[in-house]
Coordinates of C-alpha atoms and ligand atoms in Angstrom, one line a residue:
X1 CA 85.4 -96.7 60.5
X2 CA 83.7 -93.9 62.4
X3 CA 85.4 -90.5 62.7
X4 CA 86.2 -91.3 66.3
X5 CA 88.9 -93.8 65.3
X6 CA 92.0 -91.7 64.7
X7 CA 94.3 -92.4 61.8
X8 CA 97.6 -94.1 62.7
X9 CA 100.0 -92.5 60.2
X10 CA 98.1 -89.4 59.1
X11 CA 97.4 -86.3 61.2
X12 CA 93.8 -86.4 59.8
X13 CA 91.9 -88.0 56.9
X14 CA 92.4 -85.3 54.2
X15 CA 94.3 -84.8 51.0
X16 CA 96.4 -82.1 52.8
X17 CA 97.4 -84.6 55.5
X18 CA 98.4 -87.1 52.7
X19 CA 100.6 -84.4 51.2
X20 CA 102.2 -83.7 54.6
X21 CA 102.8 -87.4 55.1
X22 CA 104.5 -87.6 51.6
X23 CA 106.7 -84.6 52.2
X24 CA 107.6 -85.2 55.8
X25 CA 107.9 -89.0 56.1
X26 CA 110.4 -89.7 53.3
X27 CA 107.8 -91.6 51.3
X28 CA 109.6 -93.5 48.5
X29 CA 107.4 -96.4 47.6
X30 CA 104.1 -95.2 46.3
X31 CA 101.9 -97.8 44.6
X32 CA 99.2 -96.7 42.2
X33 CA 96.3 -98.9 41.2
X34 CA 94.3 -97.4 38.4
X35 CA 91.4 -98.0 36.0
X36 CA 89.2 -96.8 33.2
X37 CA 87.9 -93.8 35.1
X38 CA 91.3 -92.1 34.9
X39 CA 91.0 -92.0 31.1
X40 CA 87.4 -90.9 30.6
X41 CA 88.5 -87.3 30.6
X42 CA 90.7 -88.3 27.5
X43 CA 87.5 -89.3 25.7
X44 CA 87.7 -93.0 26.2
X45 CA 84.5 -94.5 27.7
X46 CA 84.8 -96.7 30.8
X47 CA 82.8 -99.9 31.2
X48 CA 80.4 -99.2 34.1
X49 CA 79.5 -95.5 34.3
X50 CA 75.7 -95.2 33.8
X51 CA 74.8 -93.6 30.5
X52 CA 78.3 -93.1 29.1
X53 CA 80.0 -96.5 29.9
X54 CA 80.5 -99.0 27.2
X55 CA 78.2 -101.6 28.8
X56 CA 75.3 -99.1 28.7
X57 CA 75.8 -98.6 25.0
X58 CA 76.1 -102.2 23.8
X59 CA 72.4 -103.0 23.4
X60 CA 72.7 -102.4 19.7
X61 CA 75.2 -105.2 19.3
X62 CA 72.8 -107.9 20.5
X63 CA 75.1 -109.5 23.0
X64 CA 73.8 -112.1 25.4
X65 CA 75.2 -110.0 28.3
X66 CA 77.6 -107.0 28.2
X67 CA 80.7 -108.8 29.4
X68 CA 80.4 -111.2 26.4
X69 CA 82.1 -108.5 24.4
X70 CA 85.3 -109.3 26.3
X71 CA 84.9 -113.1 26.8
X72 CA 87.3 -115.3 24.9
X73 CA 84.7 -118.1 24.3
X74 CA 82.2 -115.6 22.8
X75 CA 84.9 -113.9 20.7
X76 CA 85.9 -117.2 19.1
X77 CA 82.3 -117.8 18.0
X78 CA 81.5 -114.2 17.1
X79 CA 84.3 -111.6 16.9
X80 CA 82.3 -109.0 14.9
X81 CA 80.7 -107.1 17.9
X82 CA 84.2 -106.6 19.4
X83 CA 85.4 -105.1 16.1
X84 CA 82.3 -102.9 16.0
X85 CA 83.4 -101.0 19.1
X86 CA 87.2 -101.5 19.3
X87 CA 87.7 -98.2 17.4
X88 CA 86.2 -96.4 20.3
X89 CA 88.4 -97.7 23.0
X90 CA 91.6 -97.6 21.1
X91 CA 93.3 -94.4 22.1
X92 CA 95.8 -93.6 19.3
X93 CA 94.6 -90.0 19.1
X94 CA 94.0 -89.5 22.8
X95 CA 96.1 -87.4 25.2
X96 CA 96.9 -88.4 28.8
X97 CA 95.1 -86.6 31.6
X98 CA 96.5 -84.4 34.3
X99 CA 96.2 -87.4 36.6
X100 CA 98.4 -89.6 34.3
X101 CA 101.0 -86.8 34.4
X102 CA 100.8 -86.6 38.2
X103 CA 101.8 -90.3 38.4
X104 CA 104.7 -89.6 36.1
X105 CA 105.7 -86.7 38.5
X106 CA 106.0 -89.2 41.4
X107 CA 108.3 -91.2 39.1
X108 CA 110.5 -88.2 38.3
X109 CA 110.8 -87.5 42.0
X110 CA 111.9 -91.1 42.7
X111 CA 108.8 -92.0 44.7
X112 CA 107.0 -94.4 42.3
X113 CA 107.3 -98.0 43.3
X114 CA 104.8 -99.3 40.7
X115 CA 101.8 -98.2 38.7
X116 CA 99.4 -101.1 38.3
X117 CA 96.9 -100.3 35.6
X118 CA 93.8 -102.1 34.3
X119 CA 93.8 -99.8 31.3
X120 CA 94.6 -101.0 27.8
X121 CA 95.0 -97.5 26.3
X122 CA 98.7 -97.2 27.1
X123 CA 98.2 -93.5 28.2
X124 CA 100.5 -94.1 31.1
X125 CA 103.4 -94.6 28.7
X126 CA 102.5 -91.5 26.8
X127 CA 102.5 -89.6 30.1
X128 CA 106.1 -90.6 30.7
X129 CA 105.8 -93.5 33.1
X130 CA 108.6 -96.0 32.0
X131 CA 107.7 -99.6 31.3
X132 CA 109.7 -100.9 34.3
X133 CA 107.3 -98.9 36.6
X134 CA 104.2 -100.2 34.9
X135 CA 102.2 -103.3 35.3
X136 CA 99.7 -103.4 32.4
X137 CA 97.6 -106.1 34.1
X138 CA 95.1 -106.4 31.3
X139 CA 97.6 -106.1 28.4
X140 CA 97.5 -103.4 25.7
X141 CA 96.6 -102.8 22.1
X142 CA 100.3 -102.6 21.2
X143 CA 100.4 -106.2 19.7
X144 CA 97.9 -108.7 18.4
X145 CA 97.8 -112.5 17.8
X146 CA 95.7 -115.4 16.5
X147 CA 93.3 -116.9 19.0
X148 CA 94.0 -120.4 17.6
X149 CA 97.7 -120.8 16.7
X150 CA 99.0 -117.7 18.6
X151 CA 100.9 -116.3 15.5
X152 CA 101.4 -112.6 15.7
X153 CA 99.7 -110.3 13.1
X154 CA 101.2 -107.2 11.4
X155 CA 100.4 -103.8 13.0
X156 CA 99.6 -102.0 9.7
X157 CA 97.0 -104.7 8.7
X158 CA 95.5 -104.6 12.1
X159 CA 95.1 -100.8 12.0
X160 CA 93.2 -101.1 8.7
X161 CA 90.9 -103.7 10.1
X162 CA 90.1 -101.7 13.2
X163 CA 89.3 -98.6 11.3
X164 CA 87.1 -100.5 8.9
X165 CA 85.5 -102.6 11.7
X166 CA 86.5 -105.9 10.0
X167 CA 87.7 -109.1 11.7
X168 CA 91.3 -109.8 10.9
X169 CA 92.0 -113.5 10.0
X170 CA 95.3 -115.3 10.8
X171 CA 97.8 -115.3 7.9
X172 CA 99.3 -118.7 8.7
X173 CA 98.6 -121.3 6.1
X174 CA 95.5 -123.4 6.9
X175 CA 94.8 -121.7 10.2
X176 CA 91.9 -119.3 9.6
X177 CA 91.7 -118.2 13.3
X178 CA 90.4 -114.9 14.4
X179 CA 93.0 -112.3 15.4
X180 CA 92.6 -110.4 18.7
X181 CA 94.6 -107.6 20.3
X182 CA 96.7 -108.9 23.1
X183 CA 94.4 -107.4 25.8
X184 CA 93.3 -109.8 28.5
X185 CA 89.8 -111.1 28.0
X186 CA 87.6 -112.8 30.6
X187 CA 88.8 -116.4 30.5
X188 CA 92.4 -115.5 29.9
X189 CA 95.1 -115.3 32.5
X190 CA 96.9 -112.1 33.4
X191 CA 100.5 -111.5 32.3
X192 CA 103.3 -113.1 34.5
X193 CA 104.4 -109.6 35.3
X194 CA 101.2 -109.0 37.3
X195 CA 101.8 -112.1 39.5
X196 CA 105.5 -111.4 39.8
X197 CA 104.8 -107.8 41.1
X198 CA 101.9 -108.7 43.4
X199 CA 104.2 -108.5 46.5
X200 CA 104.8 -104.8 46.0
X201 CA 101.6 -103.3 47.6
X202 CA 102.5 -105.1 50.9
X203 CA 105.7 -103.1 51.2
X204 CA 104.4 -99.8 49.9
X205 CA 104.5 -96.7 52.0
X206 CA 101.4 -95.3 50.3
X207 CA 98.7 -96.8 48.1
X208 CA 96.6 -94.6 45.7
X209 CA 93.6 -96.0 43.8
X210 CA 92.3 -93.9 40.9
X211 CA 89.2 -94.3 38.6
X212 CA 88.3 -98.0 39.2
X213 CA 85.1 -99.7 40.3
X214 CA 87.4 -102.4 41.8
X215 CA 85.1 -105.0 40.4
X216 CA 87.4 -107.1 38.2
X217 CA 89.5 -109.8 40.1
X218 CA 92.3 -110.5 40.7
X219 CA 93.2 -106.8 40.3
X220 CA 90.5 -105.6 42.6
X221 CA 92.2 -107.3 45.6
X222 CA 95.5 -105.2 45.3
X223 CA 94.4 -102.3 47.6
X224 CA 93.7 -104.8 50.3
X225 CA 97.3 -105.9 50.2
X226 CA 98.5 -102.5 51.4
X227 CA 99.6 -102.8 55.1
X228 CA 97.0 -101.8 57.7
X229 CA 98.9 -98.8 59.1
X230 CA 99.8 -97.4 55.6
X231 CA 97.5 -94.7 54.2
X232 CA 95.4 -95.5 51.2
X233 CA 93.9 -92.8 49.0
X234 CA 90.9 -93.1 46.7
X235 CA 90.3 -90.6 43.8
X236 CA 87.0 -91.7 42.3
X237 CA 83.5 -90.4 41.8
X238 CA 82.1 -93.2 43.9
X239 CA 83.4 -95.2 47.0
X240 CA 84.6 -98.6 45.9
X241 CA 86.1 -101.8 47.4
X242 CA 87.0 -101.7 51.1
X243 CA 87.7 -98.0 51.1
X244 CA 86.5 -96.3 54.3
X245 CA 87.0 -99.3 56.5
X246 CA 90.5 -98.3 57.7
X247 CA 91.5 -95.4 59.9
X248 CA 94.1 -94.2 57.3
X249 CA 91.8 -94.3 54.3
X250 CA 91.4 -90.9 52.6
X251 CA 88.6 -90.6 50.0
X252 CA 88.2 -87.8 47.5
X253 CA 84.8 -88.4 46.0
X254 CA 84.8 -86.5 42.7
X255 CA 86.6 -86.5 39.3
X256 CA 90.0 -88.1 39.1
X257 CA 91.5 -84.9 37.7
X258 CA 89.9 -82.9 40.5
X259 CA 91.5 -85.2 43.1
X260 CA 94.8 -85.3 41.3
X261 CA 94.8 -81.5 41.2
X262 CA 94.0 -81.2 44.9
X263 CA 96.8 -83.6 45.7
X264 CA 99.3 -81.8 43.4
X265 CA 98.3 -78.5 44.9
X266 CA 98.8 -79.7 48.5
X267 CA 102.2 -81.2 47.5
X268 CA 103.3 -77.9 45.9
X269 CA 103.7 -79.7 42.5
X270 CA 100.7 -78.4 40.7
X271 CA 102.4 -75.9 38.3
X272 CA 105.1 -78.4 37.4
X273 CA 102.5 -81.0 36.5
X274 CA 100.3 -78.6 34.7
X275 CA 103.3 -77.4 32.6
X276 CA 104.3 -80.9 31.7
X277 CA 100.7 -81.8 30.9
X278 CA 100.3 -78.9 28.5
X279 CA 103.6 -79.7 26.8
X280 CA 102.5 -83.3 26.0
Ligands
LIG301 P1 85.0 -99.5 35.4 O1 84.4 -100.7 36.0 O2 84.3 -98.9 34.2 O3 85.0 -98.4 36.6 C1 85.4 -97.1 36.4 C2 85.3 -96.3 37.7 O4 85.7 -95.0 37.5 C3 83.8 -96.2 38.2 O5 83.8 -96.3 39.6 C4 83.4 -94.8 37.7 O6 82.3 -94.3 38.5 C5 84.7 -94.1 37.9 N1 84.8 -92.9 37.0 C6 84.6 -92.8 35.7 N2 84.9 -91.6 35.2 C7 85.4 -90.9 36.2 C8 86.0 -89.6 36.4 N3 86.2 -88.8 35.3 N4 86.4 -89.3 37.6 C9 86.3 -90.1 38.7 N5 85.8 -91.3 38.6 C10 85.4 -91.7 37.4 O7 86.5 -99.6 35.0 P2 87.6 -100.5 35.8 O8 88.9 -100.1 35.2 O9 87.5 -100.5 37.2 O10 87.3 -102.0 35.2 C11 88.2 -102.8 34.7 C12 88.1 -103.0 33.2 C13 87.8 -101.8 32.4 C14 89.5 -103.3 32.8 O11 89.5 -104.6 32.3 C15 89.9 -102.4 31.6 O12 90.6 -103.0 30.6 C16 88.6 -101.9 31.1 N6 88.5 -100.7 30.3 C17 89.7 -99.9 30.1 C18 89.6 -98.8 29.3 C19 90.8 -98.0 29.0 O13 91.9 -98.6 28.9 N7 90.8 -96.7 29.1 C20 88.4 -98.3 28.8 C21 87.2 -99.1 29.1 C22 87.3 -100.3 29.8

């Protein structure tokens, strides 16, 4: 939209106007839709950032194409490349970012309707967002199972295999299937919880997208389900999806933490979030 089309619900298209809207319009149902860009400041590479993203650094693995690393059919034939890199994206030692803690602050203030995440690093939980306010749309590393019989596999054995970059094999008699963390690969369906929660964006009073290229469906469609007159905010270092096409879209083009700090500052919450973040 051109600047001549005025916003319907905001006084202007700015982070400060979003903060005014939150503080003055009794906002209670904020829906977050987040991705790997939110966790790069924690030291976990995303997929698509040029130079630092995982896809850029996969040439050494000899894959037919980068996405093969997360394709179920490829994994069943050749799981070793996945185990060569899985140590890097597992986040046991990583701390949540300021941005994660800002989302938790919305929860504490009774304003968080749902946080939809594509991330598999579980940093949202570490930041204090409770499970009932989270949709981990692509699963997590918390559990693992056999790709043939579905049997679960012990956590301690899994941890050893990940560190040693070895492929864990199913322990059931006569199975021999490869074991995979219960993250959603291309070719697998998303958890029921994603589909059961998909009506929430349509009734949200604010939608905030953070750190995603919005290129993986069906997740990428969620921001378009926010009602037309409801403000949508994007905190990302590039413009993605349909952002910019609605009069109430507000885009912060920069780092996720930079955007989150600007929003926290405008809301008057910055010091509370900073204190909590440093405490974690
Ligand atoms: P993506 O496609 O890699 O996109 C990331 C987006 O964030 C891009 O637009 C980047 O430009 C942007 N970005 C990166 N760093 C920053 C930053 N510091 N500040 C602002 N913007 C930044 O990742 P998506 O999440 O969109 O893609 C979906 C995949 C990635 C999901 O299936 C995830 O499971 C998967 N993934 C998750 C993790 C994790 O859990 N941390 C890590 C790597 C990949």
